[in-house]
Coordinates of N, CA, C and O in Angstrom, one line a residue:
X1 N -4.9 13.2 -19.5 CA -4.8 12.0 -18.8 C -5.2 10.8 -19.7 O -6.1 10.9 -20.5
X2 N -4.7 10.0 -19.5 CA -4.7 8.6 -20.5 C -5.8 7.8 -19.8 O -5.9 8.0 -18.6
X3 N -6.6 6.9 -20.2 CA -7.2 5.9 -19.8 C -6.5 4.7 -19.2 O -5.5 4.1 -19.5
X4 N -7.2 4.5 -18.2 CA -6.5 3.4 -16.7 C -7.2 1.7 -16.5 O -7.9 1.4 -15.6
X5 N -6.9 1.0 -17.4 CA -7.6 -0.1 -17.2 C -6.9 -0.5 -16.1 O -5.9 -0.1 -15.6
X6 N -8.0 -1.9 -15.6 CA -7.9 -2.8 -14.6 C -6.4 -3.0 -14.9 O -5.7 -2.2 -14.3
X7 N -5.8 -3.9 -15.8 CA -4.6 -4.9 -16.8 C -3.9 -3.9 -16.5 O -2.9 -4.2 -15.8
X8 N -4.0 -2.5 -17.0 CA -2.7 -1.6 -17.0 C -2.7 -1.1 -15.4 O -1.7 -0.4 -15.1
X9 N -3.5 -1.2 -14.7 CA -3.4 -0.8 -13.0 C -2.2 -2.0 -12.6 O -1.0 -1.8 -12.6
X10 N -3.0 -3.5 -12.2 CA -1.9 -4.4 -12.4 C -0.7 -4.4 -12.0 O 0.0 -4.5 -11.0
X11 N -0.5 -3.9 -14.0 CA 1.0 -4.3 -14.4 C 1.8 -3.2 -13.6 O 2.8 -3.5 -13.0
X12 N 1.5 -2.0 -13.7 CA 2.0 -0.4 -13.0 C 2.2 -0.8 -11.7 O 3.1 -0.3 -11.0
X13 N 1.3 -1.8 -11.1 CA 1.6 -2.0 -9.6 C 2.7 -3.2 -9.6 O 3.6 -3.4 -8.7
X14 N 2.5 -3.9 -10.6 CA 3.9 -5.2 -10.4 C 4.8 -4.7 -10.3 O 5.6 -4.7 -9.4
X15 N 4.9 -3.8 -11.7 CA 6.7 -2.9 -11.6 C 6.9 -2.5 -10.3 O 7.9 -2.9 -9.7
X16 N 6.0 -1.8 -10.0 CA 6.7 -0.6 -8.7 C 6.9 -1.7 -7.4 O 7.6 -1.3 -6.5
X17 N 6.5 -2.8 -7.5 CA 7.0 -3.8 -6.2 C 8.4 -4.4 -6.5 O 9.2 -4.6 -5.6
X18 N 8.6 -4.8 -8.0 CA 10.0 -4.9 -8.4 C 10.8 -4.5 -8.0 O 11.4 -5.1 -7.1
X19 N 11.1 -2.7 -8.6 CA 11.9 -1.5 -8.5 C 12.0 -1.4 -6.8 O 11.3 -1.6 -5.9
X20 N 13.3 -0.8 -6.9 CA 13.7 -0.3 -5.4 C 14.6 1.1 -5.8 O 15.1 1.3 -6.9
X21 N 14.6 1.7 -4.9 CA 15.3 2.7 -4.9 C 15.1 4.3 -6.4 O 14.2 5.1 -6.5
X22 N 15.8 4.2 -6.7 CA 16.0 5.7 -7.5 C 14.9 5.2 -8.5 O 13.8 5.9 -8.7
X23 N 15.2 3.6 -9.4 CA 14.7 2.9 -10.3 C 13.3 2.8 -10.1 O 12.8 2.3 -11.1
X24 N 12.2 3.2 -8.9 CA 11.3 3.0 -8.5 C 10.4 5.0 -8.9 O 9.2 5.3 -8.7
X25 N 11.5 5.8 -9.4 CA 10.3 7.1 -9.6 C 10.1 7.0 -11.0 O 9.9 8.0 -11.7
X26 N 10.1 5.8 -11.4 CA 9.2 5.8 -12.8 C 7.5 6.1 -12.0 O 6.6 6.5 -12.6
X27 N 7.6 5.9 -10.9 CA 6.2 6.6 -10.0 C 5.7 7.9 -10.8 O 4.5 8.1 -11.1
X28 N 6.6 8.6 -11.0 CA 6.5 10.1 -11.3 C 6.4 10.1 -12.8 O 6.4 11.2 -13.2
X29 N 6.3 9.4 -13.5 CA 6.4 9.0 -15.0 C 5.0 8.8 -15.3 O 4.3 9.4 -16.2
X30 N 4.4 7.7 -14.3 CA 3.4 6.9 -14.8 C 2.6 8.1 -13.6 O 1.5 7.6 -13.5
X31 N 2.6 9.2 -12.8 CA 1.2 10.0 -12.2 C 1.4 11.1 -13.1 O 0.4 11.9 -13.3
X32 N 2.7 11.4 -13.9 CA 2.4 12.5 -15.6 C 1.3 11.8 -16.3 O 0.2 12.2 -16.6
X33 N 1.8 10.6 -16.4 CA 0.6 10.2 -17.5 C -0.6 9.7 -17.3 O -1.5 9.8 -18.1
X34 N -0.7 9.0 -16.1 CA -2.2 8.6 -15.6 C -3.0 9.8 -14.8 O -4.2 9.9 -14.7
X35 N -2.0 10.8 -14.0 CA -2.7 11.6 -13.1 C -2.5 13.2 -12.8 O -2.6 14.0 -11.9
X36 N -2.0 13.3 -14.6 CA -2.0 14.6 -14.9 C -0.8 15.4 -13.9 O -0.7 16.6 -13.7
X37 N 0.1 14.4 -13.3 CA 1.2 15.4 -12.8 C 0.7 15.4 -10.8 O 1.2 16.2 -10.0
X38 N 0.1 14.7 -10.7 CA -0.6 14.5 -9.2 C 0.0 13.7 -8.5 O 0.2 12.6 -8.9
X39 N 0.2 14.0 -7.5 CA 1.0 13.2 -6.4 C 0.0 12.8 -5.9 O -0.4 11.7 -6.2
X40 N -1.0 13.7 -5.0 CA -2.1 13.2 -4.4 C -3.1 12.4 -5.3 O -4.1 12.1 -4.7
X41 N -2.9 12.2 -6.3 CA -4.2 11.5 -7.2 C -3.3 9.9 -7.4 O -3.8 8.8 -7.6
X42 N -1.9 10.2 -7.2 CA -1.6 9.1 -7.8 C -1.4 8.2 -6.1 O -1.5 7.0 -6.2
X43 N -1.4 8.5 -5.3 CA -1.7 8.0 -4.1 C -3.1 7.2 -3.9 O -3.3 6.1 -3.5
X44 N -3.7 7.9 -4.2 CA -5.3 7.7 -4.2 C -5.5 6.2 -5.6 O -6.1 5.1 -5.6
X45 N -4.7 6.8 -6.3 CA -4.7 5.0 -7.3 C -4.3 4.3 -7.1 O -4.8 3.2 -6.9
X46 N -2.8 4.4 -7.0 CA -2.2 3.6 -6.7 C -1.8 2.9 -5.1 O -1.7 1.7 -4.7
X47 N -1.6 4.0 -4.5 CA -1.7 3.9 -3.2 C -0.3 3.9 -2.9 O -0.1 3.3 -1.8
X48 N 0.8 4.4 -3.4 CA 2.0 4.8 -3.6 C 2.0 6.3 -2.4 O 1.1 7.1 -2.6
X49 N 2.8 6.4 -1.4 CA 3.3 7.6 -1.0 C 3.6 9.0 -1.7 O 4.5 9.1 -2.5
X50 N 2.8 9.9 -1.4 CA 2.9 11.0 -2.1 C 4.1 11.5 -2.2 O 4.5 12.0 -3.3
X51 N 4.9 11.4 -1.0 CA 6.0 12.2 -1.0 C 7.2 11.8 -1.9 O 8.1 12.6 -2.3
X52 N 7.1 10.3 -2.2 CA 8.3 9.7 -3.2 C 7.3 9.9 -5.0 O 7.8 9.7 -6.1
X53 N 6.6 10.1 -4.7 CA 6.0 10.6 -6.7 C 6.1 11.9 -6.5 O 6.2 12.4 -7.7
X54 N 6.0 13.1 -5.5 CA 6.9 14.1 -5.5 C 8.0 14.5 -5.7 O 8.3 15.4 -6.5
X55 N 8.6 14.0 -5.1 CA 10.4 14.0 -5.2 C 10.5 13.3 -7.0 O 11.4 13.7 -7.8
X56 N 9.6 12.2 -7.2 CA 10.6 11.9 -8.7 C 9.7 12.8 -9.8 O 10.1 12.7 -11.0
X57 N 8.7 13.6 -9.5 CA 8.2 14.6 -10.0 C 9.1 15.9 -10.1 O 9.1 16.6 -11.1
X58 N 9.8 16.2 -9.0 CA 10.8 16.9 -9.5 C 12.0 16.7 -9.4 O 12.8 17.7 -9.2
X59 N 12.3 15.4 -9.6 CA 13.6 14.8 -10.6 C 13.4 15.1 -11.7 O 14.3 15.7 -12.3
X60 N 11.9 14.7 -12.3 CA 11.7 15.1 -13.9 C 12.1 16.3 -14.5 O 13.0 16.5 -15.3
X61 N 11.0 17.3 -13.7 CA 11.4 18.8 -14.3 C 12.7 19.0 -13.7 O 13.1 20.1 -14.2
X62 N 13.3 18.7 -13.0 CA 14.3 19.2 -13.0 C 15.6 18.3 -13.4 O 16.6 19.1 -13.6
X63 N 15.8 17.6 -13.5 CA 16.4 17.0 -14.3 C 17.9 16.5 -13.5 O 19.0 16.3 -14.0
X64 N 17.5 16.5 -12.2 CA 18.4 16.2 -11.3 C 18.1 15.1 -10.3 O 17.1 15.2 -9.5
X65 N 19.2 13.9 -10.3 CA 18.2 12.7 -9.3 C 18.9 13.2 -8.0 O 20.1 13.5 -8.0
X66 N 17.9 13.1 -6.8 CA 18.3 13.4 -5.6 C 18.7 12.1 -4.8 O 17.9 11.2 -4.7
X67 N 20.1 12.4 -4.3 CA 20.4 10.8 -3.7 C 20.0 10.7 -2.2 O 19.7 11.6 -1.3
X68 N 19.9 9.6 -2.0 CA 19.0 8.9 -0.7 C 20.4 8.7 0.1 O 21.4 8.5 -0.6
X69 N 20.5 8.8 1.7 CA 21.5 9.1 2.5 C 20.5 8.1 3.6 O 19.9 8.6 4.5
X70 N 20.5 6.8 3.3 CA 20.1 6.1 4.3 C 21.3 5.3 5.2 O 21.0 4.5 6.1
X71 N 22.3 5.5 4.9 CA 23.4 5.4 5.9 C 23.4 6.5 7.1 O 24.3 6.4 8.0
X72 N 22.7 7.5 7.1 CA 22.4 8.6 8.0 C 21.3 8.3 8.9 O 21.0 9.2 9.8
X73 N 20.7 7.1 8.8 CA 19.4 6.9 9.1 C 19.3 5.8 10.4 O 20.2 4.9 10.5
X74 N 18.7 5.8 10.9 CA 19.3 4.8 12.4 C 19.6 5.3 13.4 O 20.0 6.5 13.3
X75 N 19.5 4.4 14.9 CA 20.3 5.0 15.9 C 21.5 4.4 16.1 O 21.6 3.2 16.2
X76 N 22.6 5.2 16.1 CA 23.8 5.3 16.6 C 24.0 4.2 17.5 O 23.1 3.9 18.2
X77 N 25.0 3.6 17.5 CA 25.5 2.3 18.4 C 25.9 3.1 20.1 O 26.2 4.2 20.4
X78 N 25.6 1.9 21.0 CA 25.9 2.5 22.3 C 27.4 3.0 22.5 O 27.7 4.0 23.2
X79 N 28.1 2.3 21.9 CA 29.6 2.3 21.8 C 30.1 3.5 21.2 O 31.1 4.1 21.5
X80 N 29.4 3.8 20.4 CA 29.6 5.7 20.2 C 29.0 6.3 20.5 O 29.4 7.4 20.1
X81 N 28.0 6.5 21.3 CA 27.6 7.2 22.2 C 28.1 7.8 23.2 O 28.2 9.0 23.4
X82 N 28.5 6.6 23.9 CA 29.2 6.2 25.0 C 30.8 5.2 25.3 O 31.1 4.2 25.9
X83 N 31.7 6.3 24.5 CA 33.0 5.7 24.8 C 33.4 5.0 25.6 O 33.7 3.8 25.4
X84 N 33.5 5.7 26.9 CA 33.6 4.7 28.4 C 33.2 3.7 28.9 O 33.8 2.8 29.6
X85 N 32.0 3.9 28.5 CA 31.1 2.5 28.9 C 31.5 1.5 28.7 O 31.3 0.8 29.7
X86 N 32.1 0.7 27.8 CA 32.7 -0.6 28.0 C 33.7 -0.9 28.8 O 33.9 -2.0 29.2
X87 N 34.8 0.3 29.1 CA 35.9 0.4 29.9 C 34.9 0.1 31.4 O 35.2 -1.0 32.0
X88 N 34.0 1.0 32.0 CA 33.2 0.7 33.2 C 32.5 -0.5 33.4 O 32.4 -1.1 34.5
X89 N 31.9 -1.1 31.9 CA 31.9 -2.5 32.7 C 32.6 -3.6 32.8 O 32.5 -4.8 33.3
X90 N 33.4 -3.1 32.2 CA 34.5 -4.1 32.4 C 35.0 -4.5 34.0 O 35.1 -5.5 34.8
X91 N 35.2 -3.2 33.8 CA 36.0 -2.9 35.7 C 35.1 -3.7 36.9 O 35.6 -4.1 38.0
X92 N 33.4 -3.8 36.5 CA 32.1 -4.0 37.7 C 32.5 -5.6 37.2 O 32.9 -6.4 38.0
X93 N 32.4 -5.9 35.7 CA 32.8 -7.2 35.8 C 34.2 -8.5 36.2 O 34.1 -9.5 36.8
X94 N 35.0 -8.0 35.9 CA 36.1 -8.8 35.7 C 36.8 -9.2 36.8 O 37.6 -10.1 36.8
X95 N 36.5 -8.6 37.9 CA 36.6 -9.3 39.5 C 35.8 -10.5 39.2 O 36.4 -11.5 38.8
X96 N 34.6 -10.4 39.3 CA 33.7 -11.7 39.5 C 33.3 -12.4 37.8 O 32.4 -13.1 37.6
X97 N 34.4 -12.1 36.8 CA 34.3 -13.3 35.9 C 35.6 -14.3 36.4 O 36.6 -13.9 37.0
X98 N 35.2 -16.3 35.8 CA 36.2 -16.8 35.6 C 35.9 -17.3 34.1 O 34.7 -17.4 33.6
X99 N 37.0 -17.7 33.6 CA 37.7 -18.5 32.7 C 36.6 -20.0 32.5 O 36.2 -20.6 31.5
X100 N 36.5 -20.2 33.5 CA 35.8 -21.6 33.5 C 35.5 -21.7 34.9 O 36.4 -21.5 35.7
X101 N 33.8 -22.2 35.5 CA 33.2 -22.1 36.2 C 33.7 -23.4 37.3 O 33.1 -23.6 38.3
X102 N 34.6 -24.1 36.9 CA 35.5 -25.2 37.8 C 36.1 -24.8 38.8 O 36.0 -25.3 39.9
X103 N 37.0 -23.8 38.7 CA 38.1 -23.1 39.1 C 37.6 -22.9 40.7 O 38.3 -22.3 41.5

């Protein structure tokens, strides 16, 4: 393990607020070289999520980036849920809407 100044803590923390996404498991780069390969140690320094310097810990050895499926992520709209549903309020509404409150 390499020596961790204040200056090089820092700058390791500026990057990683930069970086987003895939570009951000240089995480897993910098807990090889500051924390001997530790997820849990590099948490404890940095204060980075163990589970994402895991995953790019074995991106490394393995030499495969695993892709993020956050289009999968979210709740579902009511409207697909619930096909009907807008047909039904339509029906409770449209007696008692007007066009313009003159009428």
């Amino acid at each position: 393990m390499a020596d961790l100044t204040a200056d090089t803590r820092r700058t390791i923390l500026l990057a990683a607020t930069l970086l987003t996404g895939h570009k951000r498991r240089f995480q897993a780069e910098v807990a090889q070289t500051y924390c001997g390969g530790s997820a849990r140690l590099a948490e404890t320094t940095f204060g980075w999520g163990r589970d994402a310097v895991h995953t790019g810990l074995n991106e490394l050895r393995s030499g495969i980036r695993c892709v993020e499926d956050f289009e999968s992520r979210g709740q579902t709209t009511t409207e697909e849920r619930h096909p009907a549903l807008e047909e039904h309020i339509r029906r409770l509404v449209d007696p008692h809407a007007q066009a313009d409150p003159k009428f």
